[in-house]
PDB file of C-alpha atoms in Angstrom:
ATOM      1  CA  UNK A   1     184.079  79.072 172.266  1.00  0.00           C
ATOM      2  CA  UNK A   2     187.178  77.029 173.150  1.00  0.00           C
ATOM      3  CA  UNK A   3     187.870  76.460 169.429  1.00  0.00           C
ATOM      4  CA  UNK A   4     187.865  80.232 168.866  1.00  0.00           C
ATOM      5  CA  UNK A   5     190.164  80.978 171.786  1.00  0.00           C
ATOM      6  CA  UNK A   6     192.693  78.274 170.862  1.00  0.00           C
ATOM      7  CA  UNK A   7     193.716  80.237 167.776  1.00  0.00           C
ATOM      8  CA  UNK A   8     195.045  83.797 167.867  1.00  0.00           C
ATOM      9  CA  UNK A   9     193.695  84.452 164.364  1.00  0.00           C
ATOM     10  CA  UNK A  10     190.206  83.231 165.288  1.00  0.00           C
ATOM     11  CA  UNK A  11     190.352  85.161 168.578  1.00  0.00           C
ATOM     12  CA  UNK A  12     191.216  88.436 166.797  1.00  0.00           C
ATOM     13  CA  UNK A  13     188.559  87.764 164.149  1.00  0.00           C
ATOM     14  CA  UNK A  14     185.991  87.134 166.894  1.00  0.00           C
ATOM     15  CA  UNK A  15     187.036  90.404 168.562  1.00  0.00           C
ATOM     16  CA  UNK A  16     186.401  92.267 165.298  1.00  0.00           C
ATOM     17  CA  UNK A  17     183.017  90.522 164.900  1.00  0.00           C
ATOM     18  CA  UNK A  18     182.039  91.534 168.463  1.00  0.00           C
ATOM     19  CA  UNK A  19     183.118  95.095 167.647  1.00  0.00           C
ATOM     20  CA  UNK A  20     181.008  95.121 164.470  1.00  0.00           C
ATOM     21  CA  UNK A  21     178.001  93.793 166.398  1.00  0.00           C
ATOM     22  CA  UNK A  22     178.421  96.534 169.019  1.00  0.00           C
ATOM     23  CA  UNK A  23     178.749  99.135 166.251  1.00  0.00           C
ATOM     24  CA  UNK A  24     175.594  97.792 164.592  1.00  0.00           C
ATOM     25  CA  UNK A  25     173.594  97.870 167.824  1.00  0.00           C
ATOM     26  CA  UNK A  26     174.799 101.410 168.543  1.00  0.00           C
ATOM     27  CA  UNK A  27     173.888 102.577 165.033  1.00  0.00           C
ATOM     28  CA  UNK A  28     177.466 103.522 164.221  1.00  0.00           C
ATOM     29  CA  UNK A  29     177.231 102.469 160.579  1.00  0.00           C
ATOM     30  CA  UNK A  30     174.946 105.419 159.819  1.00  0.00           C
ATOM     31  CA  UNK A  31     177.842 107.756 160.778  1.00  0.00           C
ATOM     32  CA  UNK A  32     180.398 106.296 158.371  1.00  0.00           C
ATOM     33  CA  UNK A  33     179.929 109.179 155.928  1.00  0.00           C
ATOM     34  CA  UNK A  34     180.964 111.746 158.528  1.00  0.00           C
ATOM     35  CA  UNK A  35     184.546 112.946 158.848  1.00  0.00           C
ATOM     36  CA  UNK A  36     184.238 113.016 162.638  1.00  0.00           C
ATOM     37  CA  UNK A  37     183.644 109.270 162.647  1.00  0.00           C
ATOM     38  CA  UNK A  38     186.764 108.625 160.544  1.00  0.00           C
ATOM     39  CA  UNK A  39     188.781 110.897 162.814  1.00  0.00           C
ATOM     40  CA  UNK A  40     187.561 108.863 165.788  1.00  0.00           C
ATOM     41  CA  UNK A  41     188.378 105.626 163.917  1.00  0.00           C
ATOM     42  CA  UNK A  42     191.915 106.862 163.207  1.00  0.00           C
ATOM     43  CA  UNK A  43     192.313 107.706 166.909  1.00  0.00           C
ATOM     44  CA  UNK A  44     191.189 104.159 167.786  1.00  0.00           C
ATOM     45  CA  UNK A  45     193.713 102.670 165.329  1.00  0.00           C
ATOM     46  CA  UNK A  46     196.386 104.938 166.840  1.00  0.00           C
ATOM     47  CA  UNK A  47     195.585 103.776 170.374  1.00  0.00           C
ATOM     48  CA  UNK A  48     195.385 100.134 169.277  1.00  0.00           C
ATOM     49  CA  UNK A  49     198.802 100.363 167.616  1.00  0.00           C
ATOM     50  CA  UNK A  50     200.249 102.246 170.581  1.00  0.00           C
ATOM     51  CA  UNK A  51     199.048  99.642 173.054  1.00  0.00           C
ATOM     52  CA  UNK A  52     200.805  96.939 171.024  1.00  0.00           C
ATOM     53  CA  UNK A  53     203.993  99.009 170.713  1.00  0.00           C
ATOM     54  CA  UNK A  54     204.332 100.204 174.297  1.00  0.00           C
ATOM     55  CA  UNK A  55     203.116  96.858 175.637  1.00  0.00           C
ATOM     56  CA  UNK A  56     205.956  95.097 173.824  1.00  0.00           C
ATOM     57  CA  UNK A  57     208.459  97.794 174.828  1.00  0.00           C
ATOM     58  CA  UNK A  58     207.523  97.259 178.452  1.00  0.00           C
ATOM     59  CA  UNK A  59     207.563  93.452 178.000  1.00  0.00           C
ATOM     60  CA  UNK A  60     211.165  93.666 176.773  1.00  0.00           C
ATOM     61  CA  UNK A  61     212.236  96.023 179.560  1.00  0.00           C
ATOM     62  CA  UNK A  62     210.221  94.724 182.508  1.00  0.00           C
ATOM     63  CA  UNK A  63     210.135  90.979 181.701  1.00  0.00           C
ATOM     64  CA  UNK A  64     212.447  89.593 179.023  1.00  0.00           C
ATOM     65  CA  UNK A  65     215.681  91.542 179.608  1.00  0.00           C
ATOM     66  CA  UNK A  66     215.685  91.209 183.421  1.00  0.00           C
ATOM     67  CA  UNK A  67     214.757  87.506 183.163  1.00  0.00           C
ATOM     68  CA  UNK A  68     217.494  86.479 180.706  1.00  0.00           C
ATOM     69  CA  UNK A  69     220.247  86.079 183.348  1.00  0.00           C
ATOM     70  CA  UNK A  70     217.940  83.729 185.310  1.00  0.00           C
ATOM     71  CA  UNK A  71     217.293  81.442 182.331  1.00  0.00           C
ATOM     72  CA  UNK A  72     219.612  78.420 182.024  1.00  0.00           C
ATOM     73  CA  UNK A  73     221.885  78.662 178.973  1.00  0.00           C
ATOM     74  CA  UNK A  74     220.314  75.628 177.310  1.00  0.00           C
ATOM     75  CA  UNK A  75     216.898  77.360 177.335  1.00  0.00           C
ATOM     76  CA  UNK A  76     218.036  80.775 176.076  1.00  0.00           C
ATOM     77  CA  UNK A  77     217.779  79.802 172.377  1.00  0.00           C
ATOM     78  CA  UNK A  78     214.003  79.518 172.855  1.00  0.00           C
ATOM     79  CA  UNK A  79     213.973  83.235 173.602  1.00  0.00           C
ATOM     80  CA  UNK A  80     216.588  84.385 171.097  1.00  0.00           C
ATOM     81  CA  UNK A  81     215.547  82.150 168.200  1.00  0.00           C
ATOM     82  CA  UNK A  82     211.756  81.988 168.610  1.00  0.00           C
ATOM     83  CA  UNK A  83     210.201  84.548 170.977  1.00  0.00           C
ATOM     84  CA  UNK A  84     212.405  87.616 170.474  1.00  0.00           C
ATOM     85  CA  UNK A  85     212.266  87.658 166.637  1.00  0.00           C
ATOM     86  CA  UNK A  86     208.470  87.337 166.702  1.00  0.00           C
ATOM     87  CA  UNK A  87     208.095  89.982 169.416  1.00  0.00           C
ATOM     88  CA  UNK A  88     210.469  92.317 167.541  1.00  0.00           C
ATOM     89  CA  UNK A  89     208.427  91.885 164.347  1.00  0.00           C
ATOM     90  CA  UNK A  90     205.253  93.097 166.079  1.00  0.00           C
ATOM     91  CA  UNK A  91     207.224  95.704 168.048  1.00  0.00           C
ATOM     92  CA  UNK A  92     208.715  97.495 165.055  1.00  0.00           C
ATOM     93  CA  UNK A  93     205.569  97.389 162.910  1.00  0.00           C
ATOM     94  CA  UNK A  94     203.431  98.570 165.831  1.00  0.00           C
ATOM     95  CA  UNK A  95     205.864 101.491 166.227  1.00  0.00           C
ATOM     96  CA  UNK A  96     205.474 102.398 162.557  1.00  0.00           C
ATOM     97  CA  UNK A  97     201.694 101.975 162.673  1.00  0.00           C
ATOM     98  CA  UNK A  98     201.490 104.155 165.788  1.00  0.00           C
ATOM     99  CA  UNK A  99     203.475 106.919 164.087  1.00  0.00           C
ATOM    100  CA  UNK A 100     201.565 106.777 160.807  1.00  0.00           C
ATOM    101  CA  UNK A 101     198.131 106.745 162.453  1.00  0.00           C
ATOM    102  CA  UNK A 102     199.196 109.494 164.883  1.00  0.00           C
ATOM    103  CA  UNK A 103     200.448 111.775 162.105  1.00  0.00           C
ATOM    104  CA  UNK A 104     197.320 111.082 160.034  1.00  0.00           C
ATOM    105  CA  UNK A 105     195.139 111.815 163.063  1.00  0.00           C
ATOM    106  CA  UNK A 106     196.932 115.108 163.723  1.00  0.00           C
ATOM    107  CA  UNK A 107     196.528 116.018 160.051  1.00  0.00           C
ATOM    108  CA  UNK A 108     192.827 115.090 160.047  1.00  0.00           C
ATOM    109  CA  UNK A 109     192.335 117.280 163.119  1.00  0.00           C
ATOM    110  CA  UNK A 110     194.242 120.149 161.502  1.00  0.00           C
ATOM    111  CA  UNK A 111     196.981 120.527 164.113  1.00  0.00           C
ATOM    112  CA  UNK A 112     199.899 118.580 162.635  1.00  0.00           C
ATOM    113  CA  UNK A 113     202.110 121.591 161.874  1.00  0.00           C
ATOM    114  CA  UNK A 114     201.099 123.478 165.013  1.00  0.00           C
ATOM    115  CA  UNK A 115     201.768 120.488 167.242  1.00  0.00           C
ATOM    116  CA  UNK A 116     205.136 119.710 165.685  1.00  0.00           C
ATOM    117  CA  UNK A 117     206.149 123.354 166.135  1.00  0.00           C
ATOM    118  CA  UNK A 118     204.949 123.166 169.783  1.00  0.00           C
ATOM    119  CA  UNK A 119     202.416 125.978 169.381  1.00  0.00           C
ATOM    120  CA  UNK A 120     200.642 126.995 172.575  1.00  0.00           C
ATOM    121  CA  UNK A 121     197.330 125.186 172.846  1.00  0.00           C
ATOM    122  CA  UNK A 122     198.644 122.010 171.229  1.00  0.00           C
ATOM    123  CA  UNK A 123     202.046 121.910 172.879  1.00  0.00           C
ATOM    124  CA  UNK A 124     201.138 118.863 175.009  1.00  0.00           C
ATOM    125  CA  UNK A 125     200.281 116.712 172.015  1.00  0.00           C
ATOM    126  CA  UNK A 126     203.270 118.189 170.187  1.00  0.00           C
ATOM    127  CA  UNK A 127     205.649 117.133 172.950  1.00  0.00           C
ATOM    128  CA  UNK A 128     204.083 113.671 172.893  1.00  0.00           C
ATOM    129  CA  UNK A 129     204.456 113.504 169.122  1.00  0.00           C
ATOM    130  CA  UNK A 130     208.126 114.470 169.241  1.00  0.00           C
ATOM    131  CA  UNK A 131     208.846 111.890 171.922  1.00  0.00           C
ATOM    132  CA  UNK A 132     206.983 109.282 169.870  1.00  0.00           C
ATOM    133  CA  UNK A 133     208.954 110.194 166.748  1.00  0.00           C
ATOM    134  CA  UNK A 134     212.239 109.893 168.657  1.00  0.00           C
ATOM    135  CA  UNK A 135     211.112 106.527 170.005  1.00  0.00           C
ATOM    136  CA  UNK A 136     210.109 105.278 166.537  1.00  0.00           C
ATOM    137  CA  UNK A 137     213.472 106.427 165.176  1.00  0.00           C
ATOM    138  CA  UNK A 138     215.180 104.466 167.964  1.00  0.00           C
ATOM    139  CA  UNK A 139     213.180 101.349 167.041  1.00  0.00           C
ATOM    140  CA  UNK A 140     213.975 101.426 163.334  1.00  0.00           C
ATOM    141  CA  UNK A 141     217.446 103.044 163.266  1.00  0.00           C
ATOM    142  CA  UNK A 142     219.059 101.686 166.447  1.00  0.00           C
ATOM    143  CA  UNK A 143     217.155  98.848 168.123  1.00  0.00           C
ATOM    144  CA  UNK A 144     216.199  96.757 165.090  1.00  0.00           C
ATOM    145  CA  UNK A 145     219.543  96.941 163.207  1.00  0.00           C
ATOM    146  CA  UNK A 146     221.390  95.979 166.381  1.00  0.00           C
ATOM    147  CA  UNK A 147     218.912  93.245 167.307  1.00  0.00           C
ATOM    148  CA  UNK A 148     219.499  91.659 163.905  1.00  0.00           C
ATOM    149  CA  UNK A 149     223.166  91.274 164.882  1.00  0.00           C
ATOM    150  CA  UNK A 150     222.327  89.962 168.361  1.00  0.00           C
ATOM    151  CA  UNK A 151     219.860  87.399 167.030  1.00  0.00           C
ATOM    152  CA  UNK A 152     222.202  86.223 164.283  1.00  0.00           C
ATOM    153  CA  UNK A 153     219.999  87.491 161.461  1.00  0.00           C
ATOM    154  CA  UNK A 154     223.026  89.485 160.257  1.00  0.00           C
ATOM    155  CA  UNK A 155     226.626  88.265 160.426  1.00  0.00           C
ATOM    156  CA  UNK A 156     228.481  89.788 163.371  1.00  0.00           C
ATOM    157  CA  UNK A 157     231.477  88.874 165.481  1.00  0.00           C
ATOM    158  CA  UNK A 158     231.154  88.277 169.218  1.00  0.00           C
ATOM    159  CA  UNK A 159     232.522  91.789 169.856  1.00  0.00           C
ATOM    160  CA  UNK A 160     230.037  93.317 167.396  1.00  0.00           C
ATOM    161  CA  UNK A 161     227.184  91.418 169.060  1.00  0.00           C
ATOM    162  CA  UNK A 162     228.237  92.674 172.495  1.00  0.00           C
ATOM    163  CA  UNK A 163     228.402  96.270 171.211  1.00  0.00           C
ATOM    164  CA  UNK A 164     225.050  95.824 169.450  1.00  0.00           C
ATOM    165  CA  UNK A 165     223.451  94.527 172.656  1.00  0.00           C
ATOM    166  CA  UNK A 166     224.673  97.592 174.504  1.00  0.00           C
ATOM    167  CA  UNK A 167     223.357 100.013 171.833  1.00  0.00           C
ATOM    168  CA  UNK A 168     219.988  98.269 171.471  1.00  0.00           C
ATOM    169  CA  UNK A 169     219.586  98.017 175.234  1.00  0.00           C
ATOM    170  CA  UNK A 170     220.357 101.703 175.749  1.00  0.00           C
ATOM    171  CA  UNK A 171     217.930 102.788 173.005  1.00  0.00           C
ATOM    172  CA  UNK A 172     215.262 100.527 174.475  1.00  0.00           C
ATOM    173  CA  UNK A 173     215.787 102.033 177.939  1.00  0.00           C
ATOM    174  CA  UNK A 174     215.609 105.540 176.448  1.00  0.00           C
ATOM    175  CA  UNK A 175     212.304 104.552 174.857  1.00  0.00           C
ATOM    176  CA  UNK A 176     211.028 103.225 178.186  1.00  0.00           C
ATOM    177  CA  UNK A 177     212.027 106.495 179.842  1.00  0.00           C
ATOM    178  CA  UNK A 178     210.331 108.556 177.098  1.00  0.00           C
ATOM    179  CA  UNK A 179     207.199 106.393 177.075  1.00  0.00           C
ATOM    180  CA  UNK A 180     206.163 107.689 180.502  1.00  0.00           C
ATOM    181  CA  UNK A 181     206.060 111.443 179.703  1.00  0.00           C
ATOM    182  CA  UNK A 182     204.946 110.694 176.117  1.00  0.00           C
ATOM    183  CA  UNK A 183     201.824 108.876 177.312  1.00  0.00           C
ATOM    184  CA  UNK A 184     201.130 111.662 179.812  1.00  0.00           C
ATOM    185  CA  UNK A 185     201.376 114.320 177.091  1.00  0.00           C
ATOM    186  CA  UNK A 186     199.121 112.378 174.731  1.00  0.00           C
ATOM    187  CA  UNK A 187     196.398 112.084 177.373  1.00  0.00           C
ATOM    188  CA  UNK A 188     197.010 115.592 178.743  1.00  0.00           C
ATOM    189  CA  UNK A 189     196.129 117.312 175.466  1.00  0.00           C
ATOM    190  CA  UNK A 190     192.474 116.275 175.593  1.00  0.00           C
ATOM    191  CA  UNK A 191     192.108 116.300 179.338  1.00  0.00           C
ATOM    192  CA  UNK A 192     193.835 119.493 180.477  1.00  0.00           C
ATOM    193  CA  UNK A 193     196.849 117.817 182.081  1.00  0.00           C
ATOM    194  CA  UNK A 194     199.335 120.474 180.870  1.00  0.00           C
TER     195      UNK A 194
END
């Protein structure tokens, strides 16, 4: 067991194997031909992606950003050169995956257009979708381009880096703000919260 848990790849693979075993025991494989199963599977992928995305968003806002001033200057490159680029890789692709699986799920359930137009009955999920789309836009159009300057992945002067840090930080805080009502709206649709 220790050999499995010492590697992230082996740990994730073992998690998938455990899932497949559970699915086999539950008889899930006999339902694979049903659309309802694939709709459920898409919802699971959406939640999985969303947990990664919002988890990293909250890591940046609750842990990394507030901790940076406390880190001695000689240790900061470990964050900016190693941890942040890796975290931002998973962050931006989790955002995209969350949006794609969410839009596919809404389409599979037949409410994509109604939700996006905030039609009564699906307005909660629609509000959540719009907030999620704004957040994904922030990730790809504001946060990531500015983070590339901050991290030195793109040439930028000291003034440009300072401005980029301000823009990326503000967009990240907007996403943190939106994540709270967005998650409420997503859960509220199925559970009568709105």
